[in-house]
CSV table of C-alpha atoms in Angstrom, one decimal:
chain,number,residue,atom,x,y,z
A,1,MET,CA,40.1,51.3,-80.6
A,2,LYS,CA,40.0,53.9,-82.7
A,3,THR,CA,43.5,54.6,-81.8
A,4,LEU,CA,43.8,50.1,-82.6
A,5,LYS,CA,43.3,51.2,-86.0
A,6,ARG,CA,45.4,53.7,-86.2
A,7,ILE,CA,48.2,51.5,-84.6
A,8,SER,CA,47.2,48.7,-87.3
A,9,ALA,CA,47.4,51.0,-90.4
A,10,LEU,CA,50.8,52.1,-88.9
A,11,LEU,CA,51.6,48.7,-88.4
A,12,LEU,CA,50.9,47.6,-92.4
A,13,ALA,CA,52.8,50.5,-93.8
A,14,LEU,CA,55.6,50.2,-92.2
A,15,LEU,CA,55.2,46.1,-93.2
A,16,CYS,CA,54.8,47.6,-96.6
A,17,LEU,CA,58.1,49.7,-96.4
A,18,ALA,CA,59.7,47.6,-95.1
A,19,GLY,CA,61.9,46.4,-98.2
A,20,CYS,CA,63.2,50.0,-98.7
A,21,GLY,CA,65.2,50.1,-95.9
A,22,SER,CA,68.9,50.1,-96.1
A,23,GLY,CA,69.9,46.6,-94.2
A,24,GLY,CA,69.9,45.3,-90.5
A,25,ALA,CA,67.1,45.1,-88.5
A,26,ARG,CA,64.5,47.4,-87.3
A,27,SER,CA,61.2,48.1,-84.6
A,28,LEU,CA,57.9,47.9,-86.4
A,29,THR,CA,55.7,48.0,-82.6
A,30,ALA,CA,57.4,50.2,-81.0
A,31,ASN,CA,54.5,51.8,-80.0
A,32,ILE,CA,51.3,48.7,-79.3
A,33,GLU,CA,51.2,48.5,-75.6
A,34,PRO,CA,50.3,45.2,-73.9
A,35,ALA,CA,47.0,44.2,-73.5
A,36,ARG,CA,45.5,44.7,-69.6
A,37,LEU,CA,45.7,41.7,-67.6
A,38,GLU,CA,42.4,41.8,-65.2
A,39,ALA,CA,42.9,38.2,-63.0
A,40,GLY,CA,45.6,36.2,-63.0
A,41,MET,CA,46.7,32.4,-64.4
A,42,GLU,CA,43.8,30.2,-63.0
A,43,GLU,CA,44.3,26.5,-61.0
A,44,GLY,CA,43.5,24.6,-64.5
A,45,ASP,CA,45.1,26.3,-66.5
A,46,ALA,CA,48.5,26.1,-64.0
A,47,ALA,CA,47.2,22.1,-64.2
A,48,ALA,CA,47.5,21.4,-67.9
A,49,LEU,CA,50.5,23.6,-68.3
A,50,ALA,CA,52.4,22.0,-66.3
A,51,GLY,CA,50.6,18.7,-68.5
A,52,PHE,CA,52.9,19.7,-71.1
A,53,SER,CA,56.1,20.7,-69.0
A,54,LEU,CA,56.1,17.1,-68.4
A,55,ASP,CA,54.6,15.5,-71.5
A,56,LEU,CA,58.1,18.5,-73.7
A,57,LEU,CA,60.5,16.9,-70.9
A,58,ARG,CA,59.5,13.3,-71.8
A,59,GLU,CA,59.7,13.7,-75.5
A,60,THR,CA,63.2,15.2,-75.9
A,61,TRP,CA,65.1,13.1,-72.6
A,62,GLU,CA,66.8,10.1,-73.6
A,63,SER,CA,69.7,9.9,-71.9
A,64,GLY,CA,71.6,11.4,-69.5
A,65,ASN,CA,70.9,14.8,-68.0
A,66,ALA,CA,68.6,16.8,-69.9
A,67,LEU,CA,66.7,20.2,-69.4
A,68,VAL,CA,64.0,22.0,-71.0
A,69,SER,CA,62.1,25.3,-70.7
A,70,PRO,CA,58.6,25.0,-70.9
A,71,LEU,CA,58.0,28.7,-70.1
A,72,SER,CA,60.1,29.2,-73.2
A,73,VAL,CA,58.6,26.5,-75.6
A,74,LEU,CA,55.2,27.9,-74.4
A,75,SER,CA,55.4,31.4,-75.7
A,76,ALA,CA,57.3,30.7,-79.1
A,77,LEU,CA,54.4,28.4,-80.0
A,78,GLY,CA,52.2,30.3,-78.0
A,79,MET,CA,52.8,33.8,-80.3
A,80,THR,CA,52.5,30.4,-83.1
A,81,ALA,CA,49.7,29.4,-82.9
A,82,ASN,CA,48.2,33.3,-83.0
A,83,GLY,CA,48.0,32.5,-86.7
A,84,ALA,CA,47.7,29.2,-87.2
A,85,ARG,CA,44.0,28.3,-88.2
A,86,GLY,CA,41.7,25.5,-88.7
A,87,GLU,CA,43.2,22.2,-87.6
A,88,THR,CA,46.4,22.9,-87.4
A,89,LEU,CA,45.8,25.3,-85.1
A,90,GLU,CA,42.8,21.9,-83.3
A,91,GLN,CA,46.0,20.5,-83.2
A,92,MET,CA,48.6,22.8,-81.1
A,93,GLU,CA,45.7,23.4,-78.8
A,94,ALA,CA,45.4,20.6,-77.3
A,95,VAL,CA,50.1,19.5,-77.4
A,96,LEU,CA,50.7,22.8,-75.8
A,97,GLY,CA,46.9,22.2,-72.9
A,98,LEU,CA,44.8,25.3,-73.9
A,99,PRO,CA,43.2,27.2,-76.4
A,100,ALA,CA,45.0,30.3,-77.8
A,101,GLU,CA,43.2,32.8,-77.1
A,102,ARG,CA,43.3,31.2,-72.8
A,103,LEU,CA,47.2,30.2,-73.5
A,104,ASN,CA,47.6,34.4,-74.3
A,105,GLY,CA,46.8,35.1,-71.4
A,106,ALA,CA,47.4,32.4,-69.0
A,107,LEU,CA,51.1,33.6,-70.3
A,108,ALA,CA,50.5,37.2,-70.2
A,109,ALA,CA,49.5,36.8,-66.8
A,110,TRP,CA,52.4,34.5,-64.9
A,111,ALA,CA,54.4,36.8,-67.4
A,112,ALA,CA,53.9,40.1,-65.5
A,113,GLU,CA,53.9,38.4,-62.2
A,114,LEU,CA,57.9,37.0,-62.9
A,115,PRO,CA,60.2,39.4,-59.8
A,116,LYS,CA,62.7,41.4,-61.2
A,117,GLU,CA,64.3,42.1,-57.5
A,118,LYS,CA,68.1,41.9,-57.7
A,119,ASP,CA,68.8,38.4,-57.0
A,120,CYS,CA,66.2,36.6,-57.8
A,121,ARG,CA,65.1,38.0,-61.6
A,122,VAL,CA,63.2,36.0,-63.5
A,123,ASP,CA,63.3,38.4,-67.3
A,124,LEU,CA,60.7,36.7,-70.6
A,125,ALA,CA,61.4,38.4,-73.8
A,126,ASN,CA,60.1,37.6,-77.3
A,127,SER,CA,60.8,38.6,-80.5
A,128,VAL,CA,59.0,38.5,-83.8
A,129,TRP,CA,61.5,38.3,-87.3
A,130,ILE,CA,59.6,39.8,-90.3
A,131,ARG,CA,61.5,38.2,-94.3
A,132,ASP,CA,62.5,42.0,-95.7
A,133,GLY,CA,62.2,42.3,-98.6
A,134,GLY,CA,58.5,42.4,-100.7
A,135,SER,CA,58.5,38.2,-101.0
A,136,PHE,CA,56.1,37.8,-97.0
A,137,GLU,CA,53.7,40.4,-95.5
A,138,ALA,CA,53.0,40.5,-92.4
A,139,ASP,CA,49.1,39.9,-91.5
A,140,GLN,CA,48.6,42.7,-89.2
A,141,ASP,CA,46.2,41.1,-86.6
A,142,PHE,CA,48.8,38.3,-86.2
A,143,LEU,CA,51.6,41.3,-85.0
A,144,GLU,CA,48.8,43.2,-82.4
A,145,ALA,CA,48.6,39.7,-80.8
A,146,ALA,CA,52.3,38.8,-80.9
A,147,ALA,CA,53.0,42.4,-79.2
A,148,LYS,CA,50.1,43.2,-77.3
A,149,TRP,CA,50.2,39.2,-74.7
A,150,TYR,CA,53.7,38.7,-75.7
A,151,ARG,CA,55.0,42.2,-75.7
A,152,ALA,CA,57.1,40.7,-78.2
A,153,GLU,CA,59.5,43.2,-81.0
A,154,VAL,CA,58.9,43.1,-84.9
A,155,PHE,CA,61.9,43.7,-86.6
A,156,ALA,CA,62.2,43.3,-89.9
A,157,SER,CA,65.5,42.4,-91.8
A,158,PRO,CA,67.0,41.4,-94.9
A,159,PHE,CA,67.2,37.6,-93.8
A,160,ASP,CA,71.0,37.7,-94.1
A,161,ALA,CA,74.1,36.6,-92.4
A,162,ALA,CA,73.6,40.1,-90.2
A,163,ALA,CA,70.4,38.6,-89.9
A,164,VAL,CA,71.5,36.1,-88.0
A,165,ARG,CA,73.8,37.2,-85.9
A,166,ASP,CA,71.3,39.7,-84.9
A,167,VAL,CA,68.9,36.8,-84.0
A,168,ASN,CA,71.5,36.0,-82.5
A,169,GLY,CA,72.7,38.7,-81.2
A,170,TRP,CA,68.8,39.6,-79.2
A,171,VAL,CA,69.1,35.5,-77.5
A,172,GLU,CA,72.6,36.5,-75.4
A,173,LYS,CA,71.1,39.7,-74.9
A,174,ASN,CA,68.0,38.6,-73.3
A,175,THR,CA,69.0,35.7,-71.9
A,176,HIS,CA,72.5,37.5,-70.3
A,177,GLY,CA,74.6,35.4,-71.8
A,178,MET,CA,74.3,31.9,-71.4
A,179,ILE,CA,72.7,31.0,-74.6
A,180,PRO,CA,74.7,32.5,-77.0
A,181,GLU,CA,73.2,31.3,-80.1
A,182,ILE,CA,70.0,29.7,-81.7
A,183,LEU,CA,70.8,29.7,-84.8
A,184,ASP,CA,73.2,28.3,-87.1
A,185,GLU,CA,71.8,29.9,-91.2
A,186,LEU,CA,69.1,31.0,-92.7
A,187,GLN,CA,67.5,29.7,-95.6
A,188,GLU,CA,65.5,31.2,-99.4
A,189,GLU,CA,62.5,29.6,-97.7
A,190,THR,CA,62.3,31.2,-94.7
A,191,VAL,CA,59.8,34.1,-94.1
A,192,MET,CA,59.6,34.3,-90.4
A,193,VAL,CA,61.5,33.2,-87.4
A,194,LEU,CA,59.3,33.6,-83.5
A,195,VAL,CA,61.9,33.9,-81.5
A,196,ASN,CA,61.6,33.7,-77.1
A,197,ALA,CA,63.9,34.0,-74.9
A,198,LEU,CA,64.6,33.4,-70.8
A,199,ALA,CA,66.8,34.5,-68.2
A,200,LEU,CA,66.4,33.7,-64.2
A,201,GLU,CA,69.1,34.5,-61.6
A,202,ALA,CA,68.5,34.0,-57.9
A,203,GLU,CA,70.4,33.8,-54.8
A,204,TRP,CA,69.8,31.2,-52.4
A,205,GLU,CA,67.3,32.8,-49.0
A,206,GLU,CA,70.1,31.2,-47.1
A,207,ILE,CA,73.5,30.8,-49.0
A,208,TYR,CA,75.0,27.8,-48.2
A,209,GLU,CA,78.2,28.7,-45.6
A,210,THR,CA,81.8,26.3,-46.0
A,211,ASP,CA,80.7,23.6,-43.4
A,212,GLN,CA,77.9,22.7,-45.9
A,213,VAL,CA,79.3,22.2,-49.2
A,214,TRP,CA,80.9,19.2,-48.9
A,215,GLU,CA,83.1,17.3,-51.4
A,216,ASN,CA,84.1,13.8,-53.0
A,217,GLU,CA,81.3,13.0,-52.1
A,218,ILE,CA,79.8,10.3,-54.0
A,219,PHE,CA,76.3,10.5,-56.9
A,220,THR,CA,75.0,7.1,-57.9
A,221,THR,CA,73.9,6.5,-61.7
A,222,GLU,CA,71.3,4.0,-61.8
A,223,ASP,CA,73.3,1.3,-63.8
A,224,GLY,CA,75.1,1.7,-60.0
A,225,ALA,CA,78.3,3.7,-61.4
A,226,ALA,CA,79.9,5.7,-58.3
A,227,GLN,CA,80.2,9.2,-59.1
A,228,PRO,CA,82.4,12.8,-57.3
A,229,VAL,CA,80.4,15.4,-56.7
A,230,THR,CA,80.1,18.3,-54.4
A,231,LEU,CA,77.1,18.3,-52.9
A,232,MET,CA,75.4,21.4,-50.8
A,233,TYR,CA,73.8,19.7,-47.7
A,234,SER,CA,70.7,21.9,-45.7
A,235,SER,CA,68.0,21.5,-43.9
A,236,GLU,CA,64.6,23.3,-45.0
A,237,GLY,CA,61.0,23.3,-44.2
A,238,ARG,CA,59.1,21.8,-47.5
A,239,TYR,CA,58.6,18.4,-48.0
A,240,LEU,CA,58.2,17.0,-51.1
A,241,LYS,CA,55.6,13.6,-51.1
A,242,ASP,CA,54.8,12.4,-54.1
A,243,GLN,CA,53.9,8.1,-55.6
A,244,GLY,CA,56.6,6.4,-55.1
A,245,ALA,CA,59.0,9.7,-54.9
A,246,GLN,CA,59.7,12.1,-52.0
A,247,GLY,CA,61.0,15.7,-51.9
A,248,PHE,CA,61.8,19.1,-50.8
A,249,LEU,CA,61.0,22.5,-52.1
A,250,LYS,CA,64.6,25.7,-51.0
A,251,PHE,CA,63.6,28.4,-51.6
A,252,TYR,CA,65.5,31.9,-54.0
A,253,LYS,CA,65.8,35.1,-52.2
A,254,GLY,CA,61.6,36.3,-52.0
A,255,GLY,CA,59.7,33.1,-51.2
A,256,ARG,CA,58.3,33.1,-53.8
A,257,TRP,CA,60.7,31.1,-56.2
A,258,ALA,CA,62.1,27.5,-55.8
A,259,PHE,CA,63.8,25.1,-56.4
A,260,ALA,CA,62.1,21.9,-56.6
A,261,ALA,CA,63.5,18.2,-56.7
A,262,LEU,CA,61.7,15.3,-56.4
A,263,LEU,CA,63.7,11.6,-55.9
A,264,PRO,CA,62.5,7.8,-57.1
A,265,ASP,CA,62.2,6.0,-54.6
A,266,GLU,CA,65.1,3.4,-53.8
A,267,GLY,CA,64.0,0.7,-56.7
A,268,THR,CA,62.1,3.3,-58.9
A,269,ALA,CA,63.7,4.3,-62.2
A,270,LEU,CA,63.5,7.4,-62.8
A,271,GLU,CA,62.1,7.4,-66.3
A,272,ASP,CA,59.4,4.4,-64.9
A,273,TYR,CA,58.7,7.8,-62.1
A,274,LEU,CA,59.2,10.5,-64.8
A,275,ASP,CA,56.1,8.1,-67.0
A,276,SER,CA,54.1,8.1,-63.7
A,277,LEU,CA,53.7,11.6,-64.0
A,278,THR,CA,50.2,13.8,-65.1
A,279,GLY,CA,50.3,17.5,-64.3
A,280,GLU,CA,47.5,17.4,-62.8
A,281,ARG,CA,49.1,16.0,-59.8
A,282,LEU,CA,52.9,17.2,-60.2
A,283,HIS,CA,50.5,20.5,-59.4
A,284,GLU,CA,49.4,18.8,-56.2
A,285,VAL,CA,52.9,17.4,-55.2
A,286,LEU,CA,54.1,21.2,-56.0
A,287,ALA,CA,51.0,23.1,-54.0
A,288,GLY,CA,50.9,20.6,-51.4
A,289,ALA,CA,54.4,20.8,-50.1
A,290,GLU,CA,54.2,20.4,-46.3
A,291,GLU,CA,55.9,22.6,-44.0
A,292,THR,CA,57.8,20.4,-42.0
A,293,LEU,CA,61.7,19.9,-41.5
A,294,VAL,CA,63.7,17.8,-44.0
A,295,TYR,CA,67.3,17.1,-44.6
A,296,ALA,CA,68.3,18.6,-47.7
A,297,ALA,CA,71.2,17.6,-50.4
A,298,ILE,CA,71.6,19.1,-53.9
A,299,PRO,CA,74.0,18.4,-56.6
A,300,LYS,CA,77.0,21.0,-57.3
A,301,PHE,CA,75.9,21.3,-61.2
A,302,LYS,CA,76.4,22.6,-64.1
A,303,SER,CA,74.7,21.6,-67.5
A,304,ALA,CA,73.9,22.8,-71.4
A,305,TYR,CA,71.4,21.1,-73.4
A,306,GLY,CA,69.8,21.7,-76.7
A,307,VAL,CA,67.4,19.9,-78.6
A,308,GLU,CA,65.2,19.9,-82.5
A,309,LEU,CA,61.7,20.1,-80.8
A,310,ASN,CA,60.1,19.1,-83.7
A,311,GLY,CA,60.1,15.4,-84.1
A,312,ALA,CA,58.6,15.7,-80.2
A,313,LEU,CA,56.4,18.0,-81.0
A,314,LYS,CA,55.1,15.9,-84.1
A,315,ALA,CA,54.7,12.6,-81.4
A,316,LEU,CA,52.0,14.5,-78.8
A,317,GLY,CA,50.0,15.1,-82.4
A,318,MET,CA,50.8,18.3,-83.5
A,319,THR,CA,51.4,16.8,-87.1
A,320,ASP,CA,50.3,19.2,-89.6
A,321,ALA,CA,52.3,22.8,-88.2
A,322,PHE,CA,54.9,21.3,-89.9
A,323,ASP,CA,53.5,19.1,-93.1
A,324,ALA,CA,53.6,21.8,-95.9
A,325,GLY,CA,51.1,20.4,-97.8
A,326,ARG,CA,49.3,20.5,-94.6
A,327,ALA,CA,50.0,23.1,-92.1
A,328,ASP,CA,47.2,26.4,-92.3
A,329,LEU,CA,49.3,29.1,-90.9
A,330,SER,CA,47.6,31.6,-93.0
A,331,GLY,CA,47.1,34.0,-89.7
A,332,LEU,CA,50.6,34.6,-90.0
A,333,GLY,CA,50.8,36.4,-93.3
A,334,ARG,CA,51.1,35.5,-97.3
A,335,SER,CA,54.4,35.0,-98.8
A,336,GLU,CA,54.1,34.5,-103.0
A,337,LEU,CA,56.5,31.9,-102.6
A,338,GLY,CA,53.4,29.9,-100.9
A,339,PRO,CA,51.8,28.1,-98.1
A,340,LEU,CA,53.3,28.9,-94.1
A,341,PHE,CA,54.4,26.3,-92.5
A,342,ILE,CA,56.9,24.9,-89.6
A,343,SER,CA,60.5,23.4,-90.3
A,344,ARG,CA,62.5,23.4,-87.6
A,345,VAL,CA,61.2,24.3,-83.3
A,346,LEU,CA,65.0,24.8,-81.9
A,347,HIS,CA,65.5,25.4,-78.2
A,348,LYS,CA,68.4,25.5,-75.7
A,349,THR,CA,69.1,26.2,-72.7
A,350,TYR,CA,71.6,26.1,-69.5
A,351,ILE,CA,71.5,26.0,-65.6
A,352,GLU,CA,74.4,26.4,-62.9
A,353,VAL,CA,73.5,25.4,-59.7
A,354,ASP,CA,75.8,26.8,-56.9
A,355,GLU,CA,77.4,27.5,-53.0
A,356,LYS,CA,75.1,31.0,-53.4
A,357,GLY,CA,71.8,30.1,-55.6
A,358,THR,CA,71.2,29.4,-59.6
A,359,LYS,CA,71.6,30.8,-63.4
A,360,ALA,CA,69.3,29.2,-65.8
A,361,GLY,CA,68.4,30.7,-69.7
A,362,ALA,CA,66.4,28.6,-71.8
A,363,ALA,CA,65.9,30.5,-76.2
A,364,THR,CA,63.4,29.0,-78.0
A,365,ALA,CA,63.1,29.7,-82.0
A,366,VAL,CA,60.2,28.4,-84.3
A,367,ILE,CA,61.5,28.6,-87.6
A,368,ALA,CA,58.4,29.3,-90.6
A,369,ASP,CA,59.3,28.5,-93.7
A,370,CYS,CA,56.9,28.7,-97.5
A,371,GLY,CA,55.6,25.7,-98.8
A,372,ALA,CA,51.2,7.9,-49.6
A,373,ASP,CA,52.0,9.2,-45.9
A,374,MET,CA,55.0,11.5,-44.2
A,375,PRO,CA,57.1,9.1,-42.4
A,376,GLY,CA,57.5,9.8,-37.8
A,377,SER,CA,60.8,10.7,-38.6
A,378,VAL,CA,62.7,13.9,-40.7
A,379,PRO,CA,62.5,13.1,-44.7
A,380,GLU,CA,66.6,12.8,-46.2
A,381,VAL,CA,66.3,13.7,-49.7
A,382,HIS,CA,69.8,13.0,-50.6
A,383,LEU,CA,70.3,14.0,-54.8
A,384,ASP,CA,73.8,11.1,-54.9
A,385,ARG,CA,71.3,9.1,-57.5
A,386,PRO,CA,69.6,10.2,-60.2
A,387,PHE,CA,65.9,13.2,-59.4
A,388,LEU,CA,63.6,15.5,-61.6
A,389,TYR,CA,64.1,18.9,-60.6
A,390,MET,CA,61.9,21.7,-62.0
A,391,LEU,CA,62.8,26.1,-61.1
A,392,VAL,CA,59.2,26.3,-59.8
A,393,ASP,CA,56.6,29.5,-59.4
A,394,THR,CA,55.2,28.9,-56.1
A,395,GLU,CA,52.5,31.1,-56.7
A,396,THR,CA,51.6,29.2,-59.8
A,397,ASN,CA,53.0,26.2,-59.3
A,398,LEU,CA,54.3,26.1,-62.7
A,399,PRO,CA,57.4,24.5,-63.1
A,400,ALA,CA,59.8,27.8,-65.6
A,401,PHE,CA,62.5,24.8,-66.1
A,402,ILE,CA,62.1,21.2,-66.2
A,403,GLY,CA,64.8,18.9,-65.8
A,404,VAL,CA,66.9,15.0,-64.9
A,405,VAL,CA,70.2,15.1,-63.5
A,406,THR,CA,71.3,11.4,-64.4
A,407,ASP,CA,75.4,11.7,-64.7
A,408,MET,CA,77.7,14.1,-62.6
A,409,SER,CA,80.9,13.1,-65.2
């Protein structure tokens, strides 16, 4: 505790001195150690986070293909929640699915178990960027929480054009080049930006051979249009069954992470199936994967997606944080320009699925301004029409990415 107090004093002194620098971002949290974890994620917490994953996809998907990263969004908003108070905090906790303290522990436990092998690697990074110049004083308890639970780097920055390049450069580096930028500008009213970056690069446990990859196959959209697609066929050993859908797991190297797909039954619209799912049921479906043969086909595809999450989060019930007159983010710090509120939550994703494996990246920025039964025969699940898919940690049975494919044009 004495060591932590000394670190806190040093951090506060650095923040007070930040305006004396000559420009550019400087790290302020190099000496703060991450929290020591005593246990992994609880099953009930995992079901709650699966519920948020589905809510996030439902609220952001309008048409066409979509992909969001619940892990990235939870990380950025989880950090932010440590600075929220009162009704603002209650709304954030209700939307995210867990109280802030439990969310801190759950995400830290998940992050600690992310694979780091060369052929299956998931890199997660967080950062907090603070306006340098004296108009804003960050709360030291918030910064310590961000560093301890989220391993966040904290930077003081002048928030000029160079700062935008710094943030985007940090995102590009930590997504392995898959997300080249997250910010387009920083407003004069912006005093803090909380950023998450996530990168997954994994080889299939069994790479597709040439004779398993068929070009000029047909993907049928929900309106009946036939589109040419390259399908990759295989026999898998984990079958998923839900009310109105069936699917499979295809594992990456190491056997813990997998590509999971759920294909609605013929005649069931993907949107209707997605609307029927709950987090608890999704978690149960993934956890209950049956060891049996399933003939599978995955389309070869890549996709980039970007969305501002303000509307989705408000629709889910997180309204006060975006309202300059109602937001209570006093735990983030104090500004002479007025109370803090969230002006934008930006999210971008990228995915590429081919014969060798999967590459996926995500970045999220929170910008704070002031003011049924198994079939008897071998099931076939060919993803040749609209489907739901996830990149799943099969230990927690949680999706780090969740998306839909409705169009291959």
